[in-house]
Coordinates of C-alpha atoms in Angstrom, one line a residue:
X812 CA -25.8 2.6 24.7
X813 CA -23.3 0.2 24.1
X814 CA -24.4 -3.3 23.6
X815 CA -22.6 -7.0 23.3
X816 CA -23.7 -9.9 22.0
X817 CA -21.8 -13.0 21.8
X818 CA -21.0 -15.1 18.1
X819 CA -22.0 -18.2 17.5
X820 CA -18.6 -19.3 16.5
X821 CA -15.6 -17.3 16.1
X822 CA -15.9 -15.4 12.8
X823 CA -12.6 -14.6 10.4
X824 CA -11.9 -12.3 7.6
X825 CA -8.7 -11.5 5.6
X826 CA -9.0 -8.2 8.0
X827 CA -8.9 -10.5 11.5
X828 CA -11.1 -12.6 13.6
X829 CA -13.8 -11.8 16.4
X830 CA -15.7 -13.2 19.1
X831 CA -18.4 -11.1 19.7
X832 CA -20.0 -8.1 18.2
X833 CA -20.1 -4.5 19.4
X834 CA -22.8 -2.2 18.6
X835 CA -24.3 1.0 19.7
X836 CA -28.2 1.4 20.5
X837 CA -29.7 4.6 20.0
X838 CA -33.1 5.8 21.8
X839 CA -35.0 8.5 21.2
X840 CA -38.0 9.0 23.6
X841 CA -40.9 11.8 22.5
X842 CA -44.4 12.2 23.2
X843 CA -44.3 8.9 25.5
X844 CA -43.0 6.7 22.4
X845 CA -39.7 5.5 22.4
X846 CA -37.7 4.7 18.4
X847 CA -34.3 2.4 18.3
X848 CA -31.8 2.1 16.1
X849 CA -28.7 0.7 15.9
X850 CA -25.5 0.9 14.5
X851 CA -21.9 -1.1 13.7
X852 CA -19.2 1.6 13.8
X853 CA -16.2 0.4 11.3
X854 CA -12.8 1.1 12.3
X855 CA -12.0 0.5 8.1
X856 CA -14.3 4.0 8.1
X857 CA -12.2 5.4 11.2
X858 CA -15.2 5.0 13.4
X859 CA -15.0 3.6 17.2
X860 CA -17.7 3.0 19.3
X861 CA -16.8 6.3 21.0
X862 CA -16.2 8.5 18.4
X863 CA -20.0 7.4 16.7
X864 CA -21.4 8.0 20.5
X865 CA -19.9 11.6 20.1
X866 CA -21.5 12.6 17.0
X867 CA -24.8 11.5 18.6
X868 CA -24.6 13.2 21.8
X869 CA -23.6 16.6 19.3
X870 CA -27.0 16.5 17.8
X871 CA -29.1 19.2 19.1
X872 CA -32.5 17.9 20.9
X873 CA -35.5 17.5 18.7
X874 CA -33.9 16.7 15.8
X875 CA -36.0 15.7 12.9
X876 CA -34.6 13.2 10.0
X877 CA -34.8 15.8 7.3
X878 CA -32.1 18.1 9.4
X879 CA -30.5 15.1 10.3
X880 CA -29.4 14.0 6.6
X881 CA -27.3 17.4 6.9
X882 CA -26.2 17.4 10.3
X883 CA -24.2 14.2 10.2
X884 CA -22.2 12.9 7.2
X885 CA -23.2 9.5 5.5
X886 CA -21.8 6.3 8.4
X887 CA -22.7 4.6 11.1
X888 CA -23.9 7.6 13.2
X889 CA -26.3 8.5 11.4
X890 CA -27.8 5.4 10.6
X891 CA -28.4 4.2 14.5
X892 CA -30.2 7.8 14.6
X893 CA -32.1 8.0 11.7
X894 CA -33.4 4.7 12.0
X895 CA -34.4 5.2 15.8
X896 CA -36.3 8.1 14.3
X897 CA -38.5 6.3 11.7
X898 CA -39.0 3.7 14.2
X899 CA -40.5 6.7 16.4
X900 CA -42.9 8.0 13.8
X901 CA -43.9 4.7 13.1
X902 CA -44.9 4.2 16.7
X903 CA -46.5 7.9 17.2
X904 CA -48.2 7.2 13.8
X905 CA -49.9 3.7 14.6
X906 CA -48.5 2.9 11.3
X907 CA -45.6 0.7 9.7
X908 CA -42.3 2.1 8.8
X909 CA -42.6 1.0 5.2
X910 CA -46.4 2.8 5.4
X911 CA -45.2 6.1 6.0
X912 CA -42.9 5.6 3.6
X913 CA -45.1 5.0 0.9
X914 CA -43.5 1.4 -0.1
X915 CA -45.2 -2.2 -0.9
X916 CA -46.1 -4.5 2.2
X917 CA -42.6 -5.9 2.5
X918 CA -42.7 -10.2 2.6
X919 CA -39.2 -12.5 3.4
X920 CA -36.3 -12.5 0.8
X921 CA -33.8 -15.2 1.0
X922 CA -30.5 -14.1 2.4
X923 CA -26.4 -15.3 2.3
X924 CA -25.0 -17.3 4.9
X925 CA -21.0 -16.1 5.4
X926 CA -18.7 -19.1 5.7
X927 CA -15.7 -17.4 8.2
X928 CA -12.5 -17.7 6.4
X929 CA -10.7 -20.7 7.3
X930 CA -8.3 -23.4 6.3
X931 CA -10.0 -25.3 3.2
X932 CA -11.0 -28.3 5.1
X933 CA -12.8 -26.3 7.7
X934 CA -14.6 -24.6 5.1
X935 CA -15.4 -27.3 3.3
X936 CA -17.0 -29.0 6.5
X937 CA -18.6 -25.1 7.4
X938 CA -20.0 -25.6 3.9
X939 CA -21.4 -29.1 4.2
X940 CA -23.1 -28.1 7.4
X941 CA -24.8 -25.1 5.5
X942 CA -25.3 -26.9 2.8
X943 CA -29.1 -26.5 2.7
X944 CA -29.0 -23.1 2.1
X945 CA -30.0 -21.6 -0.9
X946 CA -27.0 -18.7 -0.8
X947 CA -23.5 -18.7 0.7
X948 CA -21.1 -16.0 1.0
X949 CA -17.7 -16.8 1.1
X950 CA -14.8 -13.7 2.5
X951 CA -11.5 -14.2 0.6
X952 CA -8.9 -11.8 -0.3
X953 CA -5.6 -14.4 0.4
X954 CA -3.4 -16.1 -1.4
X955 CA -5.1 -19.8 -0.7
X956 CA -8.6 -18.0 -2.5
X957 CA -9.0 -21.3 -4.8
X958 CA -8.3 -24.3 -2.8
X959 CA -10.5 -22.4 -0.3
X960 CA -13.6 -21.7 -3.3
X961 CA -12.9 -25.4 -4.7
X962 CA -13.3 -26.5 -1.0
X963 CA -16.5 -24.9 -0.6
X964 CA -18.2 -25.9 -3.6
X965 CA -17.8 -29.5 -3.4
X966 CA -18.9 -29.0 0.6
X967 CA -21.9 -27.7 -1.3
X968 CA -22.4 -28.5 -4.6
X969 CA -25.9 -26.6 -5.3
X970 CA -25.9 -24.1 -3.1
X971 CA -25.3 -20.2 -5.4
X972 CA -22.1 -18.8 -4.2
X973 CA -21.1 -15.3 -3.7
X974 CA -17.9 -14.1 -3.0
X975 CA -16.3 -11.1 -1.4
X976 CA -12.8 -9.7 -1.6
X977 CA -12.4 -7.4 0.8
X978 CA -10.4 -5.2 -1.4
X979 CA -7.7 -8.0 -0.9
X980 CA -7.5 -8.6 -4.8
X981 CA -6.0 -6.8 -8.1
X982 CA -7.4 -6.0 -11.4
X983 CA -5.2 -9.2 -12.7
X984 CA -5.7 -11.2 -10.1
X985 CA -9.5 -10.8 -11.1
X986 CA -9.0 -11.4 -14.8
X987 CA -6.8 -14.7 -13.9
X988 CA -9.5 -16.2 -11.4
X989 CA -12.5 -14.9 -13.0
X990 CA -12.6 -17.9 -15.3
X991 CA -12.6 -20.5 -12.4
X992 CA -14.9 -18.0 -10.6
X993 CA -16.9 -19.4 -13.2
X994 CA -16.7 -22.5 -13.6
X995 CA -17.4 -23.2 -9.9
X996 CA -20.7 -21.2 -10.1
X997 CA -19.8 -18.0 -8.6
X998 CA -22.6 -15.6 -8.9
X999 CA -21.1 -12.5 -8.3
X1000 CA -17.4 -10.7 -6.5
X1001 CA -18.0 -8.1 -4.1
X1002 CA -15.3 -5.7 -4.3
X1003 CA -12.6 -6.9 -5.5
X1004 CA -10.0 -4.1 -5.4
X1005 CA -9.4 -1.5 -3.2
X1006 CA -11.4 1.1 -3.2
X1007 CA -9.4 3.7 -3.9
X1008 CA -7.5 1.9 -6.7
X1009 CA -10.6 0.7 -8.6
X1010 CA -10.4 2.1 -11.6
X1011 CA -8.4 -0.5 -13.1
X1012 CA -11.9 -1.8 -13.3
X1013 CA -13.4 0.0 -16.0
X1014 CA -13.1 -1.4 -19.1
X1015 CA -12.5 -5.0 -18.2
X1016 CA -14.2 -7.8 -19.1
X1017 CA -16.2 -8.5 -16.3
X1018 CA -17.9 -12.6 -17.0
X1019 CA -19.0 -12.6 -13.3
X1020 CA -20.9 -9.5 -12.1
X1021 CA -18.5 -6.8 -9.7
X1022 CA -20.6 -5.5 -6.8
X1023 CA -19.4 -2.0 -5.4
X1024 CA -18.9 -2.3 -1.5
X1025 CA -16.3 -0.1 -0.3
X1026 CA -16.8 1.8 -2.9
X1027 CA -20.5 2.5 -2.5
X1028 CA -21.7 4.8 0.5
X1029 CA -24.4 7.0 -0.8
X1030 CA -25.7 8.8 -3.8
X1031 CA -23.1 10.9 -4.3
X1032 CA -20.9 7.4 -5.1
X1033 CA -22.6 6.3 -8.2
X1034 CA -20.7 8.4 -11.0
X1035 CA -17.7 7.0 -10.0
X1036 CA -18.6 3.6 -10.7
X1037 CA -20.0 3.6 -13.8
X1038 CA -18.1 1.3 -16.2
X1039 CA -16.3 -0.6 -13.0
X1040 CA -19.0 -2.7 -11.3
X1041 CA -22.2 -4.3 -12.2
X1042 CA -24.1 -3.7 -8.4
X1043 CA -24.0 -2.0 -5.4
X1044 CA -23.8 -3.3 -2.2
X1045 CA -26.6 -0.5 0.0
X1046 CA -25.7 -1.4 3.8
X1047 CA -27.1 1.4 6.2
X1048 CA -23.7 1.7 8.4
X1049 CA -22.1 3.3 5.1
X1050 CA -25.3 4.9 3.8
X1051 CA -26.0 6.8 7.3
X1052 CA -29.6 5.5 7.4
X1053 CA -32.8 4.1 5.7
X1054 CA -33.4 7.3 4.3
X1055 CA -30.5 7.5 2.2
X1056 CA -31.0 3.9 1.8
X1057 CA -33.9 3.9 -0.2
X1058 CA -32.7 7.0 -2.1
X1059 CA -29.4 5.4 -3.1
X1060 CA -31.3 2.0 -4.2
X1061 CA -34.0 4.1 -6.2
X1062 CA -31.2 6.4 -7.8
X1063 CA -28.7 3.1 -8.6
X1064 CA -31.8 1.0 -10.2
X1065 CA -32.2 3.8 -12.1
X1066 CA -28.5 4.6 -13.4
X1067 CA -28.6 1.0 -14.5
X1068 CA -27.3 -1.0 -11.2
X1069 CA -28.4 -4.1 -9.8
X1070 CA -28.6 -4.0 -5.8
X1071 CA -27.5 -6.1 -3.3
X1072 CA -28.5 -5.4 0.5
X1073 CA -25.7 -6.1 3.2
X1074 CA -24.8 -5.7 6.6
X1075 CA -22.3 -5.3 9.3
X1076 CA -22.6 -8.3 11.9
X1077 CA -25.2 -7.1 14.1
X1078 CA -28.6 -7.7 15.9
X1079 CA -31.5 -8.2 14.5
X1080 CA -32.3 -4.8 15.0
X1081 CA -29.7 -3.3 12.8
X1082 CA -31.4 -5.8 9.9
X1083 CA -35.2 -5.2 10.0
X1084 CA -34.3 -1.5 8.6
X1085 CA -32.5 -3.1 5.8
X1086 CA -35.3 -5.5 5.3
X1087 CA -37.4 -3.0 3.8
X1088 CA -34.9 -2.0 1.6
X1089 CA -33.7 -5.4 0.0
X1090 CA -37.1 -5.9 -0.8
X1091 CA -37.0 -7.1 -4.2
X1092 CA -33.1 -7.0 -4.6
X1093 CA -30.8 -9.2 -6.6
X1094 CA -29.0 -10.7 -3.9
X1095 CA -30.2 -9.9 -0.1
X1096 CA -27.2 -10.7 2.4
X1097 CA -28.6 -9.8 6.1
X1098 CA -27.2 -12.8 8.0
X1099 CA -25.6 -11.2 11.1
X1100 CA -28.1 -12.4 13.4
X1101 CA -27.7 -16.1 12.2
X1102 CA -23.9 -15.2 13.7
X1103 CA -25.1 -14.9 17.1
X1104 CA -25.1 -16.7 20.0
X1105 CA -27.9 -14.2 21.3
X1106 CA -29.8 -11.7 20.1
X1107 CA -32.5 -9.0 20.7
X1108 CA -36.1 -9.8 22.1
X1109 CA -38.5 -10.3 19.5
X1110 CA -35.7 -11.1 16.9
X1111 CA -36.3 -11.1 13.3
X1112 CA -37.6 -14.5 11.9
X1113 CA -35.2 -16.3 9.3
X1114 CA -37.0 -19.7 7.7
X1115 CA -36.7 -21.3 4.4
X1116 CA -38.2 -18.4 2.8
X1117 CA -35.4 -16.2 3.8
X1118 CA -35.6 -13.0 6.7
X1119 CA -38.9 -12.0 7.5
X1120 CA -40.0 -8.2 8.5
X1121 CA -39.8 -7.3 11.9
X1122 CA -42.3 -7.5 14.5
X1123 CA -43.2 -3.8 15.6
X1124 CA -41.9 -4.5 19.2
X1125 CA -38.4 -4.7 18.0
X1126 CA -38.3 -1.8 15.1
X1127 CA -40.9 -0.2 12.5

């Protein structure tokens, strides 16, 4: 099912602006228990609302998540699906999602706030307003980065900054701002170059940390970045799913990555998945609720501790 929900505020990237986001919700009814999940497609990825809702209604009936991981490729199709179905054991169990699958009792983890790209001022006003946060994430990728980065930081002088690219910059462009990126307390750059040009990466000195976005889908990404980036950036549109999810963040801890957890902007019910897998991560960034203007019933909770895990009445 296709679903709506309204933004908060109009929301720009380098890529374009929105007013709303579009999602698909996936259901999967057995036994008398019904499982959700949902799902951003990303036209960056080639996917459409109605391509993704294709690929789902291909799936034979009675699909089970194991055949699922080879049925469907890693994205956004997947992801709605396999998440429904974890939801639906959880519910057939009695149990927790993150019981059946064997992890710790998950508790809140402090999350980014995006700033929407805008004119400095703006963003230095966006930045005041937020300035109680703990975390802000900041989309650049244009020529005005700086005076839009100097901007923020004195709307919020001690707030930790993030920063994401969008593939908008170049290996040079990096090493020129990288020192600045410093000074003004910039914890880490999410993807900086394009993905399939990022190999100017390896080998240069990187004083702030490189997060793989683009980059990053599933397992099968991490020998490519070795030597480029510093993280990876696990979001289950691009993984296909919590169960990749959790493989990808075990195998990339273990190949020497840190993790970062992030999101299209969705409901809360794309998120409380993700939850479970940003437990303990380096930076958590699951703000796409905070975005909306509305949201599902029983939403996740977001305090000062950061998002909490979901209620079982909306997922898990």
């Amino acid at each position: 099912m296709r679903d709506t929900f309204r933004l908060a505020e109009v929301f720009t990237i380098s890529r374009g602006s929105r007013t709303e986001a579009q999602v698909l919700t996936v259901s999967v009814t057995r036994d008398g228990a019904t499982g959700r999940g949902e799902c951003v497609p990303y036209a960056r990825y080639g996917e459409t609302l109605e391509s993704v809702a294709a690929e789902i209604a291909a799936l034979p009936d009675g699909i089970g998540r194991g055949e699922l991981q080879d049925a469907l490729p890693a994205g956004a199709a997947r992801n709605a699906v396999d998440c429904a179905l974890w939801d639906l054991e959880a519910k057939l169990a009695g149990r927790r999602v993150w019981e059946l699958a064997e992890l710790a009792t998950p508790g809140p983890e402090i999350t980014a706030f995006t700033l929407s790209l805008d004119t400095p001022e703006r963003m230095q006003a966006q930045a005041a307003k937020h300035a109680h946060r703990p975390l802000l994430k900041i989309k650049l990728g244009t020529p005005d980065d700086m005076a839009r980065l100097e901007a923020v930081r004195a709307g919020a002088p001690e707030a930790r900054i993030i920063v994401d690219a969008n593939e908008g910059w170049s290996a040079e462009v990096y090493a020129d701002l990288a020192p600045h990126l410093l000074r003004l307390g910039v914890a880490l750059v999410e993807q900086p170059l394009p993905a399939g040009e990022d190999e100017a990466l390896r080998g240069l000195a990187r004083p702030v940390p490189i997060c793989a976005d683009e980059s990053c889908h599933d397992r099968a990404s991490l020998a490519a970045l070795d030597g480029k980036y510093d993280m990876v950036n696990i979001k289950l549109d691009k993984t296909g799913g919590l169960t990749e999810a959790l493989a990808l963040r075990d195998a990339a801890r273990d190949a020497g990555f840190d993790i970062m957890v992030g999101c299209m902007v969705g409901s809360s019910l794309a998120m409380a998945p993700a939850v479970l897998v940003a437990q303990g991560a380096a930076v958590t960034d699951l703000d796409g609720p905070l975005l909306l203007a509305e949201d599902r019933d029983t939403p996740l909770t977001f305090d000062h501790r950061g998002v909490h895990p979901s209620d079982p009445a909306l997922w898990g």
